[in-house]
PDB file of C-alpha atoms and ligand atoms in Angstrom:
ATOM      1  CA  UNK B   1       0.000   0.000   0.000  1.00  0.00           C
ATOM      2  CA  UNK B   2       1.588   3.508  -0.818  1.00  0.00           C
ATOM      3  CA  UNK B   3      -0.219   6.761   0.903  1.00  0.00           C
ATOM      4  CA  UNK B   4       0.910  10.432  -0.417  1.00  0.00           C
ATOM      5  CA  UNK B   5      -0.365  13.205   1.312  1.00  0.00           C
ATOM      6  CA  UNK B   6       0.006  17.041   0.700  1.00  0.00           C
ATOM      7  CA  UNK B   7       0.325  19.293   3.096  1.00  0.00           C
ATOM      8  CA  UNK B   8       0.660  23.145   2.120  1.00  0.00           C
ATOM      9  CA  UNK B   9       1.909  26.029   5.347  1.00  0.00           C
ATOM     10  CA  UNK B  10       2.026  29.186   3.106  1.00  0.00           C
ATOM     11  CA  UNK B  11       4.715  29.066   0.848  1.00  0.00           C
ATOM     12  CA  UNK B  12       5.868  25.304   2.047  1.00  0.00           C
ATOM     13  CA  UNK B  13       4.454  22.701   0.381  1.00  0.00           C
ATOM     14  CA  UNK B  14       4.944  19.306   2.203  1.00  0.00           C
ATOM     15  CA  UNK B  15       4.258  15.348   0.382  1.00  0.00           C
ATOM     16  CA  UNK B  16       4.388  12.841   2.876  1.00  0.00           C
ATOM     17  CA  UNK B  17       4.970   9.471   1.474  1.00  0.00           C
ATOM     18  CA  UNK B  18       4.442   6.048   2.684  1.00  0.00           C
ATOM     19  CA  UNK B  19       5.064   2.519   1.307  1.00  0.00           C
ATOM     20  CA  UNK B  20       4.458  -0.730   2.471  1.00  0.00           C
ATOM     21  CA  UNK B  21       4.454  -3.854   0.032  1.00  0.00           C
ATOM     22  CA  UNK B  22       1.690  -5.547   2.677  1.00  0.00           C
ATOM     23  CA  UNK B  23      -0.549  -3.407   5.035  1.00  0.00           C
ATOM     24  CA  UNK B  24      -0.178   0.062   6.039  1.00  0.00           C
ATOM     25  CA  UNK B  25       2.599   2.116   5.834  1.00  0.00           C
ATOM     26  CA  UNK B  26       5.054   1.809   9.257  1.00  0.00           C
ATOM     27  CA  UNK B  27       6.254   5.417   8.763  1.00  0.00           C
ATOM     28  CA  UNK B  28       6.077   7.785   6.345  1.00  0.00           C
ATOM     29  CA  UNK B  29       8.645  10.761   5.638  1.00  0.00           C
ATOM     30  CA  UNK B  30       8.180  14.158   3.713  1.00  0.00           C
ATOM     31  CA  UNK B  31       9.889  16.176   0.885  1.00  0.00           C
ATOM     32  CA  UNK B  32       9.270  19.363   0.620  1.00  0.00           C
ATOM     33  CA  UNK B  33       8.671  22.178  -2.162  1.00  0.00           C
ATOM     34  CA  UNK B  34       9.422  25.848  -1.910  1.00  0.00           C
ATOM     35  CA  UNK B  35       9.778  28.224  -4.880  1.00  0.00           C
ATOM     36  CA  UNK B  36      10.972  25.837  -6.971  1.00  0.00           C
ATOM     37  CA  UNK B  37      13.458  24.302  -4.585  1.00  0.00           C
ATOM     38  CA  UNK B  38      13.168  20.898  -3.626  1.00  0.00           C
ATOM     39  CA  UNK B  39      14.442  19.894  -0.023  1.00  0.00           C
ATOM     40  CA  UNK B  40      14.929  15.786   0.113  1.00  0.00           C
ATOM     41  CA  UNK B  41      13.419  13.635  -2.844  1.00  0.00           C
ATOM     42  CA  UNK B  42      11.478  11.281  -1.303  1.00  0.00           C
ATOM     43  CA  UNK B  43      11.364   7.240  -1.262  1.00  0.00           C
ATOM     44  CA  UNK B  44      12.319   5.297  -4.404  1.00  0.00           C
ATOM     45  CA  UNK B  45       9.341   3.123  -4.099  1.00  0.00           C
ATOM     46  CA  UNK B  46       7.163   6.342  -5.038  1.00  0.00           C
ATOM     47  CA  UNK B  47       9.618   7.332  -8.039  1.00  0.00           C
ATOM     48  CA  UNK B  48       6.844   8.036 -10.737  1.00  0.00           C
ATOM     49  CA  UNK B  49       4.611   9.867  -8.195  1.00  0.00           C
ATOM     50  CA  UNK B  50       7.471  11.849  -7.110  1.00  0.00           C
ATOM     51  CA  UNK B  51       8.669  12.797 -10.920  1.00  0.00           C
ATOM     52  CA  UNK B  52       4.870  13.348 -11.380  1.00  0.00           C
ATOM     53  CA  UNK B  53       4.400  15.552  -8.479  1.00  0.00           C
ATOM     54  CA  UNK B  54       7.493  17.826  -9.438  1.00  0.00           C
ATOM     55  CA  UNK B  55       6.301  17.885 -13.035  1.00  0.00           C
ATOM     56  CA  UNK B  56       3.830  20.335 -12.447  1.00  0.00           C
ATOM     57  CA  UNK B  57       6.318  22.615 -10.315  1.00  0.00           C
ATOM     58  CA  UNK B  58       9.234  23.184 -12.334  1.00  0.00           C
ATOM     59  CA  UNK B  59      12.173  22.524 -10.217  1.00  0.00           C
ATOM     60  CA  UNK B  60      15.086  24.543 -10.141  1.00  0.00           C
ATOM     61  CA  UNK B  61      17.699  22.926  -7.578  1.00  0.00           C
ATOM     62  CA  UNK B  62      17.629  20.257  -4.887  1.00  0.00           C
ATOM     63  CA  UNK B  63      19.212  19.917  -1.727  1.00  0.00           C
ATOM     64  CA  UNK B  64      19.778  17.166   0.211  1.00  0.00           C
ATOM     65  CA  UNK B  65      19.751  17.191   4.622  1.00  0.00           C
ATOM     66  CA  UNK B  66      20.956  13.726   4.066  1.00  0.00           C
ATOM     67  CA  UNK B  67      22.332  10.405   2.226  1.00  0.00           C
ATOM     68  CA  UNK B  68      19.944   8.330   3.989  1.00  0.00           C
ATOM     69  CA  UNK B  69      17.211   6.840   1.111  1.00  0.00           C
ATOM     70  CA  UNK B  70      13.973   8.129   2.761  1.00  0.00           C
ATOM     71  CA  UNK B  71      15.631  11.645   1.606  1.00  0.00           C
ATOM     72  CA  UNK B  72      18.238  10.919  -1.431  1.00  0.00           C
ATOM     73  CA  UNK B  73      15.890   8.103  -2.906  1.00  0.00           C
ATOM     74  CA  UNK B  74      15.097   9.992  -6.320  1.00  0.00           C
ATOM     75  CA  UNK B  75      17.885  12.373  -6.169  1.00  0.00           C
ATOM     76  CA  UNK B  76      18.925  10.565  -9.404  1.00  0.00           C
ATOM     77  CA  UNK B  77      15.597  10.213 -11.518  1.00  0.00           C
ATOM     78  CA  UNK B  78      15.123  14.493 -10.268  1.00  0.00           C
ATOM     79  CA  UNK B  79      18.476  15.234 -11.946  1.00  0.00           C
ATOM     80  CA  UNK B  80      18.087  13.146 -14.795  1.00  0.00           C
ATOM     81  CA  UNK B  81      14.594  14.303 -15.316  1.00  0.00           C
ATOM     82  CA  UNK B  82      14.953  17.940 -14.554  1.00  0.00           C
ATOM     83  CA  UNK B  83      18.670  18.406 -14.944  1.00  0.00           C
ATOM     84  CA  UNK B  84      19.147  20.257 -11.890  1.00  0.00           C
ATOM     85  CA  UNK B  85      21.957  20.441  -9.849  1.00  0.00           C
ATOM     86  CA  UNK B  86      21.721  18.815  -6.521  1.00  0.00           C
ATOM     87  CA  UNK B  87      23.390  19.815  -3.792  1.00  0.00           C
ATOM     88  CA  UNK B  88      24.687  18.129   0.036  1.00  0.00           C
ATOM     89  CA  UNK B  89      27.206  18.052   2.836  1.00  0.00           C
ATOM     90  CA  UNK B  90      30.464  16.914   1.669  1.00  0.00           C
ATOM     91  CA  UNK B  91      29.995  13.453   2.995  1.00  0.00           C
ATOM     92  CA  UNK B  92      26.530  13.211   0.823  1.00  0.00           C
ATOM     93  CA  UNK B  93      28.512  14.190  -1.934  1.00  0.00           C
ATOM     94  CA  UNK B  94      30.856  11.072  -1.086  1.00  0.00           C
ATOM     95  CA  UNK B  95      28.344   8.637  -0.281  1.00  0.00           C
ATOM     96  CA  UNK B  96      26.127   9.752  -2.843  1.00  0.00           C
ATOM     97  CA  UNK B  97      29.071   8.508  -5.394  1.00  0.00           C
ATOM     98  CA  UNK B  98      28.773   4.428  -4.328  1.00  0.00           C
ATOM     99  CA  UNK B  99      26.506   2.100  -3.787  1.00  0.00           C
ATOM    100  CA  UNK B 100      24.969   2.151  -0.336  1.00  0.00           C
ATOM    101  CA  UNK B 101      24.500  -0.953   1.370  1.00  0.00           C
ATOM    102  CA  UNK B 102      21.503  -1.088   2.505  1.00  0.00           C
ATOM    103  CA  UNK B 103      19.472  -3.378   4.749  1.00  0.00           C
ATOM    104  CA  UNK B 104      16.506  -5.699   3.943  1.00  0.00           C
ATOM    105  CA  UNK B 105      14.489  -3.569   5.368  1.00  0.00           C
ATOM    106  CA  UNK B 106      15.512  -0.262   4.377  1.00  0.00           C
ATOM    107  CA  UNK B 107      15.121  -1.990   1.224  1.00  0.00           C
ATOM    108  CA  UNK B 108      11.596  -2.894   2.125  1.00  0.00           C
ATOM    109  CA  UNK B 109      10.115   0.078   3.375  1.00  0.00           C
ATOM    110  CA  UNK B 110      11.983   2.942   0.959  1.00  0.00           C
ATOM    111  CA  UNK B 111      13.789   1.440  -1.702  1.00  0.00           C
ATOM    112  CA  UNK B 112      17.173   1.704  -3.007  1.00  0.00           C
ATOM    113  CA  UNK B 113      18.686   5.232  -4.084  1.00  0.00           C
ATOM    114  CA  UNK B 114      20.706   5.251  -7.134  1.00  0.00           C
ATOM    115  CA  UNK B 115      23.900   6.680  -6.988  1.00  0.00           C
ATOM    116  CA  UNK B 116      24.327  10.360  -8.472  1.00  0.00           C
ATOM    117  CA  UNK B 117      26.288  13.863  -8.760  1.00  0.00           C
ATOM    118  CA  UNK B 118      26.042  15.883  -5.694  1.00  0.00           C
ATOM    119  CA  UNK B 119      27.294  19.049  -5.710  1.00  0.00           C
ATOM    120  CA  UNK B 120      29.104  20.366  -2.532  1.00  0.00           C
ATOM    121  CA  UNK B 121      26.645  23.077  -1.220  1.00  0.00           C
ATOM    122  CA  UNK B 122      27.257  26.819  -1.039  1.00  0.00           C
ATOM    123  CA  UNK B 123      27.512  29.047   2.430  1.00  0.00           C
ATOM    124  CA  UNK B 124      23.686  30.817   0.889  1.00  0.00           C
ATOM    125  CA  UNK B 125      21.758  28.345  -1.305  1.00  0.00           C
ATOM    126  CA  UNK B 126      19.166  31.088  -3.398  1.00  0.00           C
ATOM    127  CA  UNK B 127      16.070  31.003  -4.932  1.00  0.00           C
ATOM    128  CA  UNK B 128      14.350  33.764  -6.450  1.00  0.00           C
ATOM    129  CA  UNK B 129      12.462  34.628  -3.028  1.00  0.00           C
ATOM    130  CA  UNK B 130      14.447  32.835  -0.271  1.00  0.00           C
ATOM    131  CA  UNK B 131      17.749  32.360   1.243  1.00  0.00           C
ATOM    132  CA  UNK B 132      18.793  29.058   2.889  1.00  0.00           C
ATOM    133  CA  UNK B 133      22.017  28.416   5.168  1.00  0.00           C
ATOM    134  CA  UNK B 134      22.940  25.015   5.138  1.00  0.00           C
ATOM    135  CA  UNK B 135      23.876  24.238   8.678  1.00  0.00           C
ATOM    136  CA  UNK B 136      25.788  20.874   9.545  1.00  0.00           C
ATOM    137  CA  UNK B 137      23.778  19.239  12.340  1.00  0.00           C
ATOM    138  CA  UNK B 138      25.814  15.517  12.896  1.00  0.00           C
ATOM    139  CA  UNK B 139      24.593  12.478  15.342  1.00  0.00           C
ATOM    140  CA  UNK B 140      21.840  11.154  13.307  1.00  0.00           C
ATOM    141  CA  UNK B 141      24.221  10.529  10.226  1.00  0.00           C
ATOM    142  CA  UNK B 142      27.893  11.550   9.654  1.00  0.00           C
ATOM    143  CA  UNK B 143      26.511  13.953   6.373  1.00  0.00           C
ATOM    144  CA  UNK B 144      23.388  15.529   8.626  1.00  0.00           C
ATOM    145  CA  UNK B 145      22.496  19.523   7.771  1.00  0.00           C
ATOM    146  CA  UNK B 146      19.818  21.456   8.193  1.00  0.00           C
ATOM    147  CA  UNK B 147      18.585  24.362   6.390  1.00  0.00           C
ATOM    148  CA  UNK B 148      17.908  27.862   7.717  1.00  0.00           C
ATOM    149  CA  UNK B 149      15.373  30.204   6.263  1.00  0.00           C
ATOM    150  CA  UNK B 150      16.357  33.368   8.781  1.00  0.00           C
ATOM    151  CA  UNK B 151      13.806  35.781   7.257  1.00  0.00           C
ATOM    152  CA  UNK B 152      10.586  33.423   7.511  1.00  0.00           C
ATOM    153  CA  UNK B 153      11.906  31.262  10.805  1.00  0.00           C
ATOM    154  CA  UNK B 154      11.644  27.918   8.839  1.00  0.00           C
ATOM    155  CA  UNK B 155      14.115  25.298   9.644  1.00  0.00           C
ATOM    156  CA  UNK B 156      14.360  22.313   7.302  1.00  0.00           C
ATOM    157  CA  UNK B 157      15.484  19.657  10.274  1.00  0.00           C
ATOM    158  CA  UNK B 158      15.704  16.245   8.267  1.00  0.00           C
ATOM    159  CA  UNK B 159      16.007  13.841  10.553  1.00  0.00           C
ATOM    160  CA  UNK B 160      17.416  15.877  13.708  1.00  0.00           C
ATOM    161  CA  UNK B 161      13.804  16.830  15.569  1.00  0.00           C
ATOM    162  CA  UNK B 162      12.033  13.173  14.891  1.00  0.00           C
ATOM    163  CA  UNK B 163       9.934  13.949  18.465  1.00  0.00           C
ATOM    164  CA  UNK B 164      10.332  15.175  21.989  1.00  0.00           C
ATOM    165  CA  UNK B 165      11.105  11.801  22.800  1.00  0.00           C
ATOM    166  CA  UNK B 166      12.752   9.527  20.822  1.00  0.00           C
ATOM    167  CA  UNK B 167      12.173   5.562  21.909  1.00  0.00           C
ATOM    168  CA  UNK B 168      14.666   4.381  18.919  1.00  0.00           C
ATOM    169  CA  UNK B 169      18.387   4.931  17.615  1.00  0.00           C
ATOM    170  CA  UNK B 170      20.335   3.573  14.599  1.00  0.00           C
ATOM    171  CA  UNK B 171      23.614   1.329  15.246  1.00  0.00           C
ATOM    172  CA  UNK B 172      25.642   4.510  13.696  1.00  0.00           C
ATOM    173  CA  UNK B 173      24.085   7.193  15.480  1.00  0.00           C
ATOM    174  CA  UNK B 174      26.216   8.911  17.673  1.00  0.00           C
ATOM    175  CA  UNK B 175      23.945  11.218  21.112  1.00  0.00           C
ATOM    176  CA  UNK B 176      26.602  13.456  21.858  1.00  0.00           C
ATOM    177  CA  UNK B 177      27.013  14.665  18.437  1.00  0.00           C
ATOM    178  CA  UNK B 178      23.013  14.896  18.250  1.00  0.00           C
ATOM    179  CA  UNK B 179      23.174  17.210  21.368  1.00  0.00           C
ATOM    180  CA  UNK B 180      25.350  19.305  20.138  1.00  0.00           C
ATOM    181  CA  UNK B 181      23.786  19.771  16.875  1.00  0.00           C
ATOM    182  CA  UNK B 182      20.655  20.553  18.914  1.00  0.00           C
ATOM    183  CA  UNK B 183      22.683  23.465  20.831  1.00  0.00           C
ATOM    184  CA  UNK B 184      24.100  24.813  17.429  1.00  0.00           C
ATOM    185  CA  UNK B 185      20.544  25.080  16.112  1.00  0.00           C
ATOM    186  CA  UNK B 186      18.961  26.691  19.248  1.00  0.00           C
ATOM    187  CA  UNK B 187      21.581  29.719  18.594  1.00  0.00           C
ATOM    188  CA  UNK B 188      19.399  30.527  15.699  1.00  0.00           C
ATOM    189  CA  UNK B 189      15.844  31.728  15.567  1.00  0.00           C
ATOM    190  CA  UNK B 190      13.064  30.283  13.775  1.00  0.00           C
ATOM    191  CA  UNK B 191       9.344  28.994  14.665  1.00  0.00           C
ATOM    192  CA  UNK B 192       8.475  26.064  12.007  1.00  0.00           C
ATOM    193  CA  UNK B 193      10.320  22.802  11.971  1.00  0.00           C
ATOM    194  CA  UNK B 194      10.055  21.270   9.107  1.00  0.00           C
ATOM    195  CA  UNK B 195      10.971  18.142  10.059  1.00  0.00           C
ATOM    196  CA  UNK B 196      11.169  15.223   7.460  1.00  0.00           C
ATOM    197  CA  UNK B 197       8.664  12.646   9.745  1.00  0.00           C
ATOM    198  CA  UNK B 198       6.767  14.916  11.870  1.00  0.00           C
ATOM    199  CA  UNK B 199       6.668  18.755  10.988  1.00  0.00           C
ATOM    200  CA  UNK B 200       5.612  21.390  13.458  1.00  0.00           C
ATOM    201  CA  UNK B 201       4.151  24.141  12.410  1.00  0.00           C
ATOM    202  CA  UNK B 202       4.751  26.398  15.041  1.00  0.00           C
ATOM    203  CA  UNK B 203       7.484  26.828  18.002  1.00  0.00           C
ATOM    204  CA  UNK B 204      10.430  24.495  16.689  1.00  0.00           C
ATOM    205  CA  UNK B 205      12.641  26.109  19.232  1.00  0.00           C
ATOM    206  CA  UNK B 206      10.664  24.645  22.169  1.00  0.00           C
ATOM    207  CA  UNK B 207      10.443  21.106  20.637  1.00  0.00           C
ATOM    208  CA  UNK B 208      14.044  21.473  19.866  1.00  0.00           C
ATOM    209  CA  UNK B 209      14.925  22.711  23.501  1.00  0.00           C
ATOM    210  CA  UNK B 210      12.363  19.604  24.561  1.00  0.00           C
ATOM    211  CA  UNK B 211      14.636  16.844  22.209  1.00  0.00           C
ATOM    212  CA  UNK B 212      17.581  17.891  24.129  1.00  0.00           C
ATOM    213  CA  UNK B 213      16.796  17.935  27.226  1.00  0.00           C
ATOM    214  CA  UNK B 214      15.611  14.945  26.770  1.00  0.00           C
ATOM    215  CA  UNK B 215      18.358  13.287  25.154  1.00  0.00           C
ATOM    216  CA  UNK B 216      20.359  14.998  27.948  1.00  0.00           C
ATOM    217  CA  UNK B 217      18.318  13.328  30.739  1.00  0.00           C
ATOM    218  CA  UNK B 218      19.091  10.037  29.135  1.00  0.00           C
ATOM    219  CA  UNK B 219      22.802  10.600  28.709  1.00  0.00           C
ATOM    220  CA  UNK B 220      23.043  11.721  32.484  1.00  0.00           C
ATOM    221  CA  UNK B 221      20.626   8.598  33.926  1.00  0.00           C
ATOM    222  CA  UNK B 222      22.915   6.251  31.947  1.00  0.00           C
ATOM    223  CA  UNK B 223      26.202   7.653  33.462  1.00  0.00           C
ATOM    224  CA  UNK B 224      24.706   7.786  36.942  1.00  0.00           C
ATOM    225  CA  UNK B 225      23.847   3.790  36.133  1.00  0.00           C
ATOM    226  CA  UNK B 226      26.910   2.939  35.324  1.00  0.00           C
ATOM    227  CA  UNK B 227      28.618   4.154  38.324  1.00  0.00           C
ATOM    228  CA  UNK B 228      26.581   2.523  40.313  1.00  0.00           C
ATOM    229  CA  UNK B 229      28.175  -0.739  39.107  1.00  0.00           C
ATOM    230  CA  UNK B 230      24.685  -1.874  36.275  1.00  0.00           C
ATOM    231  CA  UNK B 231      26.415  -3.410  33.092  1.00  0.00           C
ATOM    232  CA  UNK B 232      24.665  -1.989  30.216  1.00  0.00           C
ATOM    233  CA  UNK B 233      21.625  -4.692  29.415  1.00  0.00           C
ATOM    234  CA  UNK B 234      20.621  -3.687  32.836  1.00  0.00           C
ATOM    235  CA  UNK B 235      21.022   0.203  32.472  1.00  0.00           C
ATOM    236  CA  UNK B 236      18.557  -0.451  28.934  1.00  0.00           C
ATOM    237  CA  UNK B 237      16.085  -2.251  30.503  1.00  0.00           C
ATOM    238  CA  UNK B 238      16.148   0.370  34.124  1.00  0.00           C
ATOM    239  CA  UNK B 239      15.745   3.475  31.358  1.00  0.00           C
ATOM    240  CA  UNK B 240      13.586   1.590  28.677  1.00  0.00           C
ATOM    241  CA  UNK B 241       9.845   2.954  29.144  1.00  0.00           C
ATOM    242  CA  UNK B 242       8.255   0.651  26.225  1.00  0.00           C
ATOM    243  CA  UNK B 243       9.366  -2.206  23.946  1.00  0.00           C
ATOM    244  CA  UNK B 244      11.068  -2.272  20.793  1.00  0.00           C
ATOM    245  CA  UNK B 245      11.245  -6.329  20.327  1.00  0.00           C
ATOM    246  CA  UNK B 246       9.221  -5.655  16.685  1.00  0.00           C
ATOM    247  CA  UNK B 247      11.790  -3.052  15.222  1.00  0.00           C
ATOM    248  CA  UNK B 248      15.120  -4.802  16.975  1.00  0.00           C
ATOM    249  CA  UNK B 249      13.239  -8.294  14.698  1.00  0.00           C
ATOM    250  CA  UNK B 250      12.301  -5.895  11.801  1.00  0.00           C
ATOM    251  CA  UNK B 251      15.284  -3.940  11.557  1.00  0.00           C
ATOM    252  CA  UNK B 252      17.818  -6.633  12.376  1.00  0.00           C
ATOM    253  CA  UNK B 253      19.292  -5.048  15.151  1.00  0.00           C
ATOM    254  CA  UNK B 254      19.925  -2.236  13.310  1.00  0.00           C
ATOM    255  CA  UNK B 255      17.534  -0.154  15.127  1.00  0.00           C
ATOM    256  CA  UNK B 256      16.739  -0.425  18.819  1.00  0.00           C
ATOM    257  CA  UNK B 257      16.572   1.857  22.281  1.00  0.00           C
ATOM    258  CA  UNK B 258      19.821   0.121  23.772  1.00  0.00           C
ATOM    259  CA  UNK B 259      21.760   1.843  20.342  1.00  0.00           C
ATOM    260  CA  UNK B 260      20.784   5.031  22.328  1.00  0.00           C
ATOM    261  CA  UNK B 261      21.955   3.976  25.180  1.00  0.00           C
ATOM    262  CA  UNK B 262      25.285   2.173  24.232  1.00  0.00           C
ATOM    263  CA  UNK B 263      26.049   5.522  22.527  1.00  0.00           C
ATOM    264  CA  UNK B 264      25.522   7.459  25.131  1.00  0.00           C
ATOM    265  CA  UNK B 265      27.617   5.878  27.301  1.00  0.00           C
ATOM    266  CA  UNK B 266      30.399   4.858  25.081  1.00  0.00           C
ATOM    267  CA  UNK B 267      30.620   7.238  22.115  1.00  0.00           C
ATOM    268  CA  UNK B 268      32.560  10.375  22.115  1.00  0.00           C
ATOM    269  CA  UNK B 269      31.695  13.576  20.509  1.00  0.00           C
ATOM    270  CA  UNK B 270      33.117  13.354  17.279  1.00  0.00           C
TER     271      UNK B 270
HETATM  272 FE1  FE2 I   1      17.782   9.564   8.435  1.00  0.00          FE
END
């Protein structure tokens, strides 16, 4: 089952997309569209409703917050269809160059991205109306920026926001890195977060300020665990508020709370 939805605040137009080769989508994640600027591409699974969708808009450029396939997964088919330039972090540009590896189901659920041409980005990425600064913002990938729209307080988050709370971390996230993204952002101002899986349309700053302190709370509750003597399947299951058993099975491992918690007590800022 695929689901597209639209969502339009003012000038930002939103498509959340959704695959799922049985039953209902298990997330969904959004591209978005702003005078003529795309910002992430989308899953590959949803390639000809993506083109389709961008047919009627005329884009211009693409940037990318990412190399992770819910975001880069038509990069490829938008160039070669548009012939735009498309534009990332300096590791997307890398990454973007070889074949990912990616897991069964990553593969599942988005779809493989083709490799493609990225373009390091500029310090001011311009559109006829609107003036992004690509901000690096690592912990959730190596590559991770957001995108700054100063003048109408949007922030373009990727995958940095996700929720107040997050219950789930990726094998090669890294939470110290994440919380200092979260500070770097917080020096700027802006009110809507567009956030690639769960936008908020007003006061980004507070959920921001709510992700850290949360991921701080964890990071501090771990340490205090571990000096009290707990090895670390104990800290997990003292911190652990709900269970992930389905997306440890689904994900092979690759996704789980304890990631969070392994990083946070044995990762470095980078
Ligand atoms: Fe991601």
């Amino acid at each position: 089952m695929k689901l597209i939805k639209h969502h339009a605040w003012g000038d930002v137009e939103a498509f959340e997309l959704g695959y799922m080769p049985f039953g209902k989508p298990l997330m969904t994640s959004h591209f978005y569209i702003v005078d003529h600027l795309v910002i992430d591409t989308g899953i590959a699974h949803l390639r000809n409703d993506v083109i389709s969708i961008l047919e009627d808009r005329h884009p211009r450029m693409t940037i990318l917050t990412h190399c992770h396939e819910d975001h880069s997964g038509n990069a490829a088919a938008i160039q070669r269809r548009f012939n735009i330039d498309i534009f990332g972090h300096p590791y997307t540009v890398e990454k973007m160059k070889r074949k990912i590896i990616i897991l069964p189901y990553q593969r599942l659920v988005w779809g493989r991205a083709e490799n493609t041409d990225v373009l390091l980005y500029p310090s001011r990425i311009e559109t006829d109306k609107f003036r992004l600064k690509p901000i690096p913002t690592p912990g959730h990938s190596k590559d991770h920026t957001a995108y700054l729209e100063e003048n109408q307080g949007w922030l373009f988050s990727g995958d940095l926001y996700l929720g107040d709370k997050i219950k789930i971390f990726r094998k090669d996230e890294n939470v110290h890195d994440e919380i200092l993204s979260l500070k770097t952002i917080l020096k700027y101002e802006f009110d809507q977060l567009f956030c690639a899986h769960n936008p908020q349309e007003h006061h980004g700053k507070e959920r921001i300020l709510a992700k850290l302190d949360f991921l701080e709370t964890i990071v501090g509750k771990s340490r205090a665990l571990k000096e009290k003597g707990l090895p670390l399947n104990e800290i997990i299951q003292t911190l652990q508020t709900s269970k992930d058993t389905f997306v440890r099975w689904f994900t092979m491992g690759n996704v789980s709370y304890g990631h969070m918690i392994r990083s946070a007590l044995f990762d470095r800022p980078s």
